[in-house]
Structures are given as structure tokens and as C-alpha cells.
Short mmCIF file of C-alpha atoms in Angstrom, two decimals:
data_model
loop_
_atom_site.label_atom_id
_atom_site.label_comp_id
_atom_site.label_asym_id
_atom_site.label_seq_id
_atom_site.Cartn_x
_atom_site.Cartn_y
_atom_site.Cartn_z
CA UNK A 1 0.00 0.00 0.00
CA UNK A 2 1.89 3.20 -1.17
CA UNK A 3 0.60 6.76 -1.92
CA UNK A 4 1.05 6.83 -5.83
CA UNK A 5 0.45 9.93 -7.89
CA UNK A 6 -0.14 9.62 -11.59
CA UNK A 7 0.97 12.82 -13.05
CA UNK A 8 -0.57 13.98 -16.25
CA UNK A 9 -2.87 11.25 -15.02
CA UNK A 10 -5.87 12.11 -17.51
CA UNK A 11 -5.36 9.91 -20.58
CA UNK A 12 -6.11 6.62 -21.30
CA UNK A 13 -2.87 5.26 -19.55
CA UNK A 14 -3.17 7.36 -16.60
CA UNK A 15 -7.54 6.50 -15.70
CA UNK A 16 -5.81 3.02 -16.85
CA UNK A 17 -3.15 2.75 -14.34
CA UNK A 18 -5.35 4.31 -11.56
CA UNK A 19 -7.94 1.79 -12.39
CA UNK A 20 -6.16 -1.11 -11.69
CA UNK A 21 -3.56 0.19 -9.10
CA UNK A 22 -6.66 1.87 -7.07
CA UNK A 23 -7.38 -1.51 -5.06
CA UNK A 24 -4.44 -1.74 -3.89
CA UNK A 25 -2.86 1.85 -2.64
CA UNK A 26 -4.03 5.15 -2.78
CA UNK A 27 -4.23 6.65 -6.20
CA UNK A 28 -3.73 10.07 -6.93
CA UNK A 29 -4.55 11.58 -10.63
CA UNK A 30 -2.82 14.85 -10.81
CA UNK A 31 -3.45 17.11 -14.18
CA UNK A 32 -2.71 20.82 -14.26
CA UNK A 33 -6.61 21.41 -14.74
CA UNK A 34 -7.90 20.18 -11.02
CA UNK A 35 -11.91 19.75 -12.74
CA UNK A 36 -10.08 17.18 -15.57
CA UNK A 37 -7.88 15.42 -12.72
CA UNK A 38 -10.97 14.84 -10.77
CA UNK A 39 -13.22 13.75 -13.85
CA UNK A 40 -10.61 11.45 -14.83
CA UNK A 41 -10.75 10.04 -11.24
CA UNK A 42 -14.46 9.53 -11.15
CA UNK A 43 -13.96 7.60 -14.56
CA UNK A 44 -11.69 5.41 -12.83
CA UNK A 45 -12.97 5.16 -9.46
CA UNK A 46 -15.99 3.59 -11.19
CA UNK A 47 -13.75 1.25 -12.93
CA UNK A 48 -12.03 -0.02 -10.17
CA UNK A 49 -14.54 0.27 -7.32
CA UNK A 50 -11.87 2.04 -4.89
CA UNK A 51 -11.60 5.30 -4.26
CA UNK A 52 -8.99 7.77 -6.79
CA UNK A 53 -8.90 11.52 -5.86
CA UNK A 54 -7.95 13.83 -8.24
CA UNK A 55 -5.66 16.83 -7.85
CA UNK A 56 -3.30 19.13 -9.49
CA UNK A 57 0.24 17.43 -10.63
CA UNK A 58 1.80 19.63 -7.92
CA UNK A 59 -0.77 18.35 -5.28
CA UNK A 60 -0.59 15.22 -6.15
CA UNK A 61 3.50 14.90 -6.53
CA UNK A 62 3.73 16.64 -3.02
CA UNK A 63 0.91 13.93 -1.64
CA UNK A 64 2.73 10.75 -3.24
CA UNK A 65 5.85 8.22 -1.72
CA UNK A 66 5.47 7.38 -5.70
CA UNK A 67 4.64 9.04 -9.29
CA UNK A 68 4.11 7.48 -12.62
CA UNK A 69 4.50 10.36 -15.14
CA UNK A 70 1.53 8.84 -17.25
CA UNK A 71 2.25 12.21 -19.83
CA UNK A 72 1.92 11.33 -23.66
CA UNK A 73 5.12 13.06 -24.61
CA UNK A 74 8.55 14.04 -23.44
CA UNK A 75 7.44 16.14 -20.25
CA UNK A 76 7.83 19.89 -20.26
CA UNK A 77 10.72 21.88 -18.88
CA UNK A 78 7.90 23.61 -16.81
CA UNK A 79 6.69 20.71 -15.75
CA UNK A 80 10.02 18.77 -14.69
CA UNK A 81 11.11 22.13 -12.92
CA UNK A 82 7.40 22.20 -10.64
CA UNK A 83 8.03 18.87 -10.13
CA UNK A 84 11.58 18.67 -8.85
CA UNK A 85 11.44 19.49 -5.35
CA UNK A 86 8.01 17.98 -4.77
CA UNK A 87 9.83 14.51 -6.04
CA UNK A 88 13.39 14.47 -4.37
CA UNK A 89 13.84 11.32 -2.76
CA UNK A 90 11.04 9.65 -4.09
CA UNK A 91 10.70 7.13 -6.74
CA UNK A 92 9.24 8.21 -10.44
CA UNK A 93 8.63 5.70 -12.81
CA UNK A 94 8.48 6.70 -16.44
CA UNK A 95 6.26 4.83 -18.95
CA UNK A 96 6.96 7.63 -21.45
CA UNK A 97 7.73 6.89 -25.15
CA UNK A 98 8.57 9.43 -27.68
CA UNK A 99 7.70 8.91 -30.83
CA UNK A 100 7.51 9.95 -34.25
CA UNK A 101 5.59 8.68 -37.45
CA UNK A 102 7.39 8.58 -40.73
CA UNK A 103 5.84 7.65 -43.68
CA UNK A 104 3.42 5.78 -41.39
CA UNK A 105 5.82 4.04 -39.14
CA UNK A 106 6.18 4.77 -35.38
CA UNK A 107 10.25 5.73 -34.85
CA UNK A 108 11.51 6.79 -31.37
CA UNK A 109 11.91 10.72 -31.86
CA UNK A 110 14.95 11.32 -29.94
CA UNK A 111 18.57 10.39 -31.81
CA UNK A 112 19.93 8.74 -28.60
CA UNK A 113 19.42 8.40 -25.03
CA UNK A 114 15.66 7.76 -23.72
CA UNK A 115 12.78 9.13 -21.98
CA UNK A 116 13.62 7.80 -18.55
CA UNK A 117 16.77 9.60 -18.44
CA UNK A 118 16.02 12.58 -19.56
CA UNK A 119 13.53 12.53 -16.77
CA UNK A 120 16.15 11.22 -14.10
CA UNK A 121 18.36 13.59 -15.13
CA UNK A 122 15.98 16.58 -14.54
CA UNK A 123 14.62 15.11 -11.38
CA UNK A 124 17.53 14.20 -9.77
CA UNK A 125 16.07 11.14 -8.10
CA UNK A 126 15.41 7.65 -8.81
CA UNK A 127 13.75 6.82 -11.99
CA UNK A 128 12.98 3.63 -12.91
CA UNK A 129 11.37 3.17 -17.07
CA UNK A 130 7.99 0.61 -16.77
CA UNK A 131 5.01 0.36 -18.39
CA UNK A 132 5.74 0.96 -21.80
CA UNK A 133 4.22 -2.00 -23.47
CA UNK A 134 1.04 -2.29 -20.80
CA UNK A 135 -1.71 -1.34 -23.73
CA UNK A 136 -3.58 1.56 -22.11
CA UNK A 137 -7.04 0.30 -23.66
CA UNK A 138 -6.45 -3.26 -22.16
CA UNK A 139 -5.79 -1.69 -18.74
CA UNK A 140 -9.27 0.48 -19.14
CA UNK A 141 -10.96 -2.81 -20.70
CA UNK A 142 -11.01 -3.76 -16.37
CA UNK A 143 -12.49 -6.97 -17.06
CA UNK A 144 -10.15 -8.12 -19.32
CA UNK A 145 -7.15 -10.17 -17.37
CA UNK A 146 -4.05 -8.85 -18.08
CA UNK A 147 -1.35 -11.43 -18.92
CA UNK A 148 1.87 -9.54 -19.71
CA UNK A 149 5.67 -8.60 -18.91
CA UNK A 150 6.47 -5.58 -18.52
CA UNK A 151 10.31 -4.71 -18.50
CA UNK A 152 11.94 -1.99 -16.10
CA UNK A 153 15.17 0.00 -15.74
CA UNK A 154 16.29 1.21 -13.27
CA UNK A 155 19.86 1.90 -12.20
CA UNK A 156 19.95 -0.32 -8.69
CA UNK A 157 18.41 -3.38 -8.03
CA UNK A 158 16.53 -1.65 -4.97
CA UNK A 159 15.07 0.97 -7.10
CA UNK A 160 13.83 -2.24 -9.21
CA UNK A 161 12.37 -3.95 -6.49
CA UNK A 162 10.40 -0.78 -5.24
CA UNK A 163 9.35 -0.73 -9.46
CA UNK A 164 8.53 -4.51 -9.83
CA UNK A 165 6.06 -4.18 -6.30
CA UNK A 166 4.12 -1.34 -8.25
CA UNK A 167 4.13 -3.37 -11.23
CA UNK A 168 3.02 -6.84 -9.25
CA UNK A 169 0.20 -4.89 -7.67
CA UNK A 170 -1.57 -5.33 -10.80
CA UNK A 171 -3.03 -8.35 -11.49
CA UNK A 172 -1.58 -10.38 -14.30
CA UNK A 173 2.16 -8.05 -15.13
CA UNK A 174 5.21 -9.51 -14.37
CA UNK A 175 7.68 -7.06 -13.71
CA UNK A 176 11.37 -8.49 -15.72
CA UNK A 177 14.51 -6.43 -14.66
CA UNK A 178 15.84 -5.06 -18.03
CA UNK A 179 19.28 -3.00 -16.48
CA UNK A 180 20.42 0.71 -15.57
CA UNK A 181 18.92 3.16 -17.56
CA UNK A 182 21.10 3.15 -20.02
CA UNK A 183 19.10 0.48 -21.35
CA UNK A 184 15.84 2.11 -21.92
CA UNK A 185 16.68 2.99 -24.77
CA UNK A 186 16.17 -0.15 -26.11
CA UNK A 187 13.09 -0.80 -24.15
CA UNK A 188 11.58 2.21 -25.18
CA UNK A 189 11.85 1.02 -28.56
CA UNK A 190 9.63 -2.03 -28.59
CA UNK A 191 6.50 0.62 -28.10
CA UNK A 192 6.81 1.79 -31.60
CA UNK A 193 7.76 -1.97 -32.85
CA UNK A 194 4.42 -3.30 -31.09
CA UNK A 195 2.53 -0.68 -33.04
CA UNK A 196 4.01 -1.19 -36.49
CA UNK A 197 3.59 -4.54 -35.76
CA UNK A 198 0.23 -4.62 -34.11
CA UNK A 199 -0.94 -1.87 -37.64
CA UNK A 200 0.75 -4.38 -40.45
CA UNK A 201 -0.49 -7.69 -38.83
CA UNK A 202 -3.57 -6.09 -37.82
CA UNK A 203 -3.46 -7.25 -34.13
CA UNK A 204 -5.34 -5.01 -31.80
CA UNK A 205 -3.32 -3.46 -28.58
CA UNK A 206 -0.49 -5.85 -28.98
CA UNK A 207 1.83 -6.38 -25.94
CA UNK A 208 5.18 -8.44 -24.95
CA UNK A 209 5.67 -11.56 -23.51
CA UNK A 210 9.13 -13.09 -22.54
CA UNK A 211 9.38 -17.03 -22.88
CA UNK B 1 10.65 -26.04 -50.78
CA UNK B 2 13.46 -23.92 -51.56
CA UNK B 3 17.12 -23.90 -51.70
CA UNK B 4 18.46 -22.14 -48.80
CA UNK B 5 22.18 -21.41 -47.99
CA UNK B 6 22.94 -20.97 -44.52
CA UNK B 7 26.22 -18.44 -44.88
CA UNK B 8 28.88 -18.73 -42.27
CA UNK B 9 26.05 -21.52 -40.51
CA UNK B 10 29.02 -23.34 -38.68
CA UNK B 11 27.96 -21.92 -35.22
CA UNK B 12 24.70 -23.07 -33.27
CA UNK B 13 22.62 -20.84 -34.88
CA UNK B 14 23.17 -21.67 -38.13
CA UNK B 15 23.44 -25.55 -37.30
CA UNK B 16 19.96 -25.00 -36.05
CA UNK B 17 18.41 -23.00 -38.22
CA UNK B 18 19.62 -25.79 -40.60
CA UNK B 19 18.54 -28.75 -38.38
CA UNK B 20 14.96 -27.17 -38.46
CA UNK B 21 14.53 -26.39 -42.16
CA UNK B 22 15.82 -29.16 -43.34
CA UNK B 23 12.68 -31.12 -43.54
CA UNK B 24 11.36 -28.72 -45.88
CA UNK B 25 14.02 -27.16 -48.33
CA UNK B 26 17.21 -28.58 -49.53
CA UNK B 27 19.80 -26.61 -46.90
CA UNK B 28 23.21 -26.38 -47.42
CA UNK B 29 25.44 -25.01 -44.99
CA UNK B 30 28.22 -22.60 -46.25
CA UNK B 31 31.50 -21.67 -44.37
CA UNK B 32 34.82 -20.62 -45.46
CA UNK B 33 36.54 -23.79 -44.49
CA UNK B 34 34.24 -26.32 -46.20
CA UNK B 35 35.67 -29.20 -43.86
CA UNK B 36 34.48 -27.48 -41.15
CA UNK B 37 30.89 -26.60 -43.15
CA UNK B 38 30.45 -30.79 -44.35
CA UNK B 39 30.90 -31.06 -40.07
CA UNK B 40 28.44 -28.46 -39.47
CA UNK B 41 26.02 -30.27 -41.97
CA UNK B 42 26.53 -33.73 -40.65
CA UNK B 43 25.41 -32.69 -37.05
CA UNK B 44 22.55 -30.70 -38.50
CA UNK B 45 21.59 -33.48 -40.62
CA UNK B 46 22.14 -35.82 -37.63
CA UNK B 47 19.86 -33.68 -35.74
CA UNK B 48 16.94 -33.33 -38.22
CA UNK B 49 17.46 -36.69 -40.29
CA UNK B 50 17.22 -34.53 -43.34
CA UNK B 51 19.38 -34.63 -45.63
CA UNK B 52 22.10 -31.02 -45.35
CA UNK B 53 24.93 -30.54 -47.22
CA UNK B 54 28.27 -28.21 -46.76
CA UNK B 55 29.99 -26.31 -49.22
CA UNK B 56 32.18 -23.32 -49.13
CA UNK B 57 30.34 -20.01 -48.58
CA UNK B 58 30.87 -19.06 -52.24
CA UNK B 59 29.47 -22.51 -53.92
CA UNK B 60 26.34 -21.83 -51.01
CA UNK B 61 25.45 -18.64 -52.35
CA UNK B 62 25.77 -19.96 -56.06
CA UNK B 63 23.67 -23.15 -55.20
CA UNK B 64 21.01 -21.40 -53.46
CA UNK B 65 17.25 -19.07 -54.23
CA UNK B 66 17.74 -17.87 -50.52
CA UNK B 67 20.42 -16.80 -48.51
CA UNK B 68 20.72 -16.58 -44.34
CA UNK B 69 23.51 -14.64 -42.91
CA UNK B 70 23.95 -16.65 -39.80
CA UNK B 71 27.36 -14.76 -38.85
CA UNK B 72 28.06 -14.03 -35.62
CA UNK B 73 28.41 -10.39 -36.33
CA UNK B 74 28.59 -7.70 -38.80
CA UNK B 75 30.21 -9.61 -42.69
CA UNK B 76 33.38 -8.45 -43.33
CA UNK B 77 33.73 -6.59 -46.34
CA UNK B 78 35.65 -9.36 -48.13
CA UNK B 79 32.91 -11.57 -47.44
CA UNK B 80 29.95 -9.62 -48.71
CA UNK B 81 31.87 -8.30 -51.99
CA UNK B 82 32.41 -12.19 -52.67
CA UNK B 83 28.77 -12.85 -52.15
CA UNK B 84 27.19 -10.10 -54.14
CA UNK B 85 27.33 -11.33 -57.14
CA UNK B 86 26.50 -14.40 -56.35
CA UNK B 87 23.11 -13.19 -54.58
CA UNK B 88 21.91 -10.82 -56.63
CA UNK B 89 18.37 -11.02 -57.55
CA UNK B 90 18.13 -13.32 -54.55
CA UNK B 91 16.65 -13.35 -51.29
CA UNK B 92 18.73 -12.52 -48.03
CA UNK B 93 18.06 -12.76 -44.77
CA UNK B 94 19.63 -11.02 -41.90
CA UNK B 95 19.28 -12.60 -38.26
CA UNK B 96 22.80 -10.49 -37.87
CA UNK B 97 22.32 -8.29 -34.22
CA UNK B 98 25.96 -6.49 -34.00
CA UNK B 99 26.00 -6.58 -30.34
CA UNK B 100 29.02 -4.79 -27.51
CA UNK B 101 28.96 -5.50 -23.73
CA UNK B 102 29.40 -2.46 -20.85
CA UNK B 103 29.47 -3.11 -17.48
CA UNK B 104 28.36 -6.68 -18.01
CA UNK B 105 25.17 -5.43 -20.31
CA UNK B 106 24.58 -5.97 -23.48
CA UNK B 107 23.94 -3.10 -25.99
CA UNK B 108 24.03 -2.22 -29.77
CA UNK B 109 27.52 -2.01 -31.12
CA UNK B 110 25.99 0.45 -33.67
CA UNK B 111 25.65 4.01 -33.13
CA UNK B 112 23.07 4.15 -35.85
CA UNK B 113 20.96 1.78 -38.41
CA UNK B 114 21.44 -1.61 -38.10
CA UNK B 115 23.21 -5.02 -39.49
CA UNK B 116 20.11 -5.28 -42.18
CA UNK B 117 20.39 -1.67 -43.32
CA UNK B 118 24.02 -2.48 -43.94
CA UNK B 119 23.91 -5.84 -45.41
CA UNK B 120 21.20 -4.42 -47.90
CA UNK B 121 23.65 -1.88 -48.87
CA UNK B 122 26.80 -3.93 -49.37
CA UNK B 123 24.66 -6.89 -51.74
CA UNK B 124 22.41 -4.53 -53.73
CA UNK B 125 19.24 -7.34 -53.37
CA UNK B 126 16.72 -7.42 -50.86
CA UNK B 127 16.93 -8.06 -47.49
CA UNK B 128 15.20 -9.38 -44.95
CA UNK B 129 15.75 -9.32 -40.96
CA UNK B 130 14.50 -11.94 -39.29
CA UNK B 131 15.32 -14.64 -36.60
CA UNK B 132 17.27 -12.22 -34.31
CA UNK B 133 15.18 -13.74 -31.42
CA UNK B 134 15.02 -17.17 -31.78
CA UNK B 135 17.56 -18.68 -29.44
CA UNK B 136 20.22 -21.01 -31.04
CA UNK B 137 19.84 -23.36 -28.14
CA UNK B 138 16.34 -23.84 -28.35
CA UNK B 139 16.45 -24.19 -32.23
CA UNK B 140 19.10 -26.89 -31.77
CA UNK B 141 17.63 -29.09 -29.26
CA UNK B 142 15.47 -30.75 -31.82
CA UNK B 143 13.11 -31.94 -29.36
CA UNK B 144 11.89 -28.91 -27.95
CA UNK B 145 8.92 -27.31 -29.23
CA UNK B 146 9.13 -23.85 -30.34
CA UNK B 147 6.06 -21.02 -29.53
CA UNK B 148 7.89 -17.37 -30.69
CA UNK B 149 7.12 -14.79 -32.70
CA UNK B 150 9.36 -14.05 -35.28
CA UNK B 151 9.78 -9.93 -36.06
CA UNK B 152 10.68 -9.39 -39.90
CA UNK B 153 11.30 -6.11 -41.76
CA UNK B 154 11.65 -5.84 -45.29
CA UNK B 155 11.34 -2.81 -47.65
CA UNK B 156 8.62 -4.25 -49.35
CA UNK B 157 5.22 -6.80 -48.28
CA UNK B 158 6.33 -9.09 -51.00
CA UNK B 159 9.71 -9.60 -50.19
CA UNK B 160 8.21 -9.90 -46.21
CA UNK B 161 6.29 -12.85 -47.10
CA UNK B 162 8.78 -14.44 -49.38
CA UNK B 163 10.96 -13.85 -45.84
CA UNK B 164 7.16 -15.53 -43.97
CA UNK B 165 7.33 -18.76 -45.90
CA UNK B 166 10.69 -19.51 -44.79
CA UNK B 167 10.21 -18.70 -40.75
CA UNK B 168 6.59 -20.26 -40.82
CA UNK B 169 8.54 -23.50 -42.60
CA UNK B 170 9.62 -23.56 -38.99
CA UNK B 171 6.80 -25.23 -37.03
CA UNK B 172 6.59 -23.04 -34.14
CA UNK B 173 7.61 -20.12 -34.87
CA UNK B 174 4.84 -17.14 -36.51
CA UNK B 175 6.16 -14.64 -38.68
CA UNK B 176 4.77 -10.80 -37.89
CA UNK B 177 5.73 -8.05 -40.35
CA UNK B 178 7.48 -5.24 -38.73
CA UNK B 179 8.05 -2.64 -41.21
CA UNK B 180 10.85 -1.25 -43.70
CA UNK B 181 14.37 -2.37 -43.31
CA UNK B 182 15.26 1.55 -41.28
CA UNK B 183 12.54 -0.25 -38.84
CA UNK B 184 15.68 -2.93 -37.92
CA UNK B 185 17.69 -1.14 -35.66
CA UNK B 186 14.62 -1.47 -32.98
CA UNK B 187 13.49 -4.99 -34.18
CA UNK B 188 17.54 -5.96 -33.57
CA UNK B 189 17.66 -3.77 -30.18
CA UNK B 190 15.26 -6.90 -29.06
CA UNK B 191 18.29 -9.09 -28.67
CA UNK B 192 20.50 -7.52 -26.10
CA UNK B 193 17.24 -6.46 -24.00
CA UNK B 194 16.90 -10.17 -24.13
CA UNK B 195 20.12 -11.71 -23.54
CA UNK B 196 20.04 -8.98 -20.20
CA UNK B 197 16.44 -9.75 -19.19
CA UNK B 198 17.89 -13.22 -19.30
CA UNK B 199 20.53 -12.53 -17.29
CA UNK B 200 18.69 -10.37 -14.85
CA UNK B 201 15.80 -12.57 -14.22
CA UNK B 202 17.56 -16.26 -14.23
CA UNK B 203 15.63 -16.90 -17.50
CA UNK B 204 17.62 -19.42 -19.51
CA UNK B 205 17.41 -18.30 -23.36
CA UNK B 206 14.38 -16.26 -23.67
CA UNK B 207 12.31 -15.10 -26.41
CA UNK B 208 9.20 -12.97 -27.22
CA UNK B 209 5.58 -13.35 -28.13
CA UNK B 210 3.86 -10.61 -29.49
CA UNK B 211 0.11 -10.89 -27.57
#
């Protein structure tokens, strides 16, 4: 049972993540907008049958032990910088994926490095990458059991461990330690694979499995 | 039922790769030292009770209608100006994943593109990557039953499914189109997330399905 904020917690990943994490610690959706954080916590309050509250990402990052930076992009500068103090010492995980389309195909859209150190770099705490290949839609789909791996990086084993019990909470993801986050790059790269792959072989929300 | 050269197939994936086609297309193993190729054969023959033969890598690529690649790392440039002309107009398939350790993890030893994108370039036909996570240990111990996915990019949907026939020839293993050949360098970042998820996690040989 940890306090978890989901910052930028109003897409499909974020009600998603709240949805199924919400049974098992206290979920916070932060959002700059407060009336969006708490709509999207209504949404998945009623998903998950457990109470989600819904703040503003500052509210909720001050509030959390935890924060999953459920933002669709690269997060601002603003964003990072509001964030920083509120986060120091606590553990962020970053699901985030940047990507580009190019003549239809999804590319990563930075030339090196990853998300998850760009953010652990600007937040000068521990950052561990997770999440990226949990299809949002099958996480909001709550009756549909989940049956996937999901890979993390983080640079210590402990910072893993804290990771892989957030990831464990939910029903049906195994958490797989992938290395220091150095490596995300390359984990950050199967999102765009699964959804040339899932586009071309017409598979709906594909995910990863590791046999 | 094709004839399919397995270039520089002396090592286990090769042998394998062999061992499990042979049932289907004639296979003949290529290598420089044909002594060492005819011993290659004989074990992957052994191992399949198909018939495999081994020739140099030069009388391989002049025998066959399709090409694998199944060096251990990038060609050398002596190798693939010998084999161009003898592939041209023919198909060839790259499970090549040019690989460097740091710190005891494995990561790309590329700082851009990938083994495919190269190989294309040098030989002037089309290309294929495929295989790069199908574990040589698995595909050699003829018993076991195989349940992958197979990730292949290829500039074009034709030459992807001439690349299909050949993986689904493998029972086991399902073939999923990934995209043009600049797609690679994620679809070969797979491998070293792999081999250190393997390493990580105790997981002995791993592989992916897409689900």
C-alpha cells in the first residue's frame, strides 16, 4: 500500500493505471486542470470500485511516496522544474515513449538516449522506465485479465524492487529487470515496434511476452 | 521447398536454423573452411534426419534461391563483396544483431541503423531481418517445441512474405511483419534487452511473443 500519484494522469494510460492500481494503494490523478484530474478520477474510481482523488500534478507529486508520469510526450521543462522538489527522494517511474511517425511508421523521436533519463536527469532522483508496453485500452478494458511482462530500468536493483512491487500490484504483469537506464533505450523502442507490428499484422493493442 | 544457404552456418545458430529447415528445403550449410561446413552439416543433418549438405560459402550462395547470414556479427567486407554477385536477384536474410557488452550489459555495437540496413547496402538485393530472437539453443535441441514470434522487416510486403514462408517453414515459430528495413535497428535492439532480461531474471534463453 503506497501513496502513488499519476501525473498527467488524464489519458487513457493514466484512468488506466489508476484503475487497476486503485485496489491496492491510494491513487492520486494529478493534471494541471484540477476539474479534468478529478473527472478522470471519477472515470476510474468507477472502474475499479476504490476510491482515486484527483488533484493538481503539484498536489498530487507533493501527496505521493510514488509518481508514474503517465504524460503522452517528453514532459515539459515547466513541468520537470514544478516537479523537482516535490519529487526528491522519491521514486518516479516513467512509462513515457517518444515517438515519431514517418511515412506511417512509429520511430523513437529522440537520436539517442531515452525518456527515462532525460527525466532522471531533470529530477535528480530515482527513476525507474515501466510500463511501456502495458496497452492503455487493455488496462481500461477492467475486465479483461491482463497477462503480460512488462520490463523496467532502473539503475539499482533496490530501485527495481520498489518498481517490480508497483508493477506486481496489478493483477496479471510480471515485472522483468531489463538494467540501468542506459538500457531504456532499447526498451523504449519495442512501443513503436508493437505498433508497427500490431498496424501491419492487424493485431489489436499488442503487448510483450518473454518465454 | 526452396534452396536455402545458410552463410557462415558453422555456429549453433546456423546448425539450427539448418537442423529445423531441413525437412522442408534442400539446406546447405556454407562456411569458409568447407571441412568445417560438411561437419556443421553432418550434425545438423544428424539432428533433423534430413538430408544437409556443406559447401564453401561461395558454392552456397551460387547453389542457393535464398540466402541466411547466420554470422556471428557484422560480414566483413571481403565476405559480402564475394557474395554479391552471387546473390543478386536473390533473397537474403539477416538474423545479424551487432551486439558490444558495458558493465556486463549488453547493448548495440551500432551508433546508428542496423546489421540489415548495412547488409542491404553492401549486396544490392533485398533483405530481410529476421530470426534475431530465436535462441540457437532452443532451435538446436530438436526436441523442444518452439512457440515465438518471429519480427521481420523488409522494404517491401512481397519480399516480407517471401521472408514468412521460410520462418513459418519452422513449425513453431509465426512470422509478424514489422516494417521497412530503417525499422531494424529497434526490431535488432530486441536481442541484447533479451540476452540482459535473461541474465537479470535467471531466464535461460528467452524469447518474445507478441500478444
Amino acid at each position: 500500500m503506497s501513496r502513488i500519484a499519476i501525473v498527467g494522469g488524464t489519458g487513457d494510460l493514466g484512468m488506466g493505471l489508476a484503475a487497476r492500481l486503485a485496489s491496492k494503494h491510494q491513487v492520486v490523478i494529478g493534471s494541471r486542470d484540477p476539474a479534468r484530474a478529478q473527472g478522470a478520477a471519477a472515470k476510474a474510481a468507477a472502474l475499479s470500485g476504490a476510491a482515486v482523488e484527483g488533484k493538481t500534478n503539484d498536489e498530487a507529486a507533493d501527496l505521493c511516496e510514488i509518481a508514474i508520469l503517465a504524460v503522452p510526450d517528453l514532459p515539459s521543462e515547466e513541468l520537470l522544474l514544478s516537479l523537482k522538489p516535490r519529487l526528491t527522494g522519491k521514486l518516479v517511474i516513467s512509462p513515457i515513449v517518444a515517438m515519431t511517425v514517418r511515412e506511417g511508421f512509429f520511430l523513437p523521436a529522440l537520436e539517442s538516449g531515452s525518456a527515462a533519463e532525460k527525466v532522471a536527469s531533470a529530477l535528480a532522483t530515482r527513476v525507474a522506465g515501466a510500463f511501456h508496453t502495458v496497452p492503455a485500452a487493455r488496462l481500461l478494458t477492467i475486465q479483461e485479465k491482463l497477462d503480460y511482462d512488462v520490463l523496467v530500468t532502473a539503475e539499482t536493483r533496490e530501485a527495481y524492487s520498489e518498481s517490480a512491487a508497483v508493477v506486481s500490484s496489478i493483477a496479471g504483469l510480471r515485472p522483468l529487470y531489463a538494467g540501468p537506464l542506459r538500457n531504456s533505450r532499447m526498451v523504449e523502442g519495442i512501443t513503436p515496434t508493437l505498433l508497427n507490428v500490431g498496424k501491419l499484422n492487424r493485431m489489436r493493442s499488442p503487448s510483450v511476452r518473454i518465454v
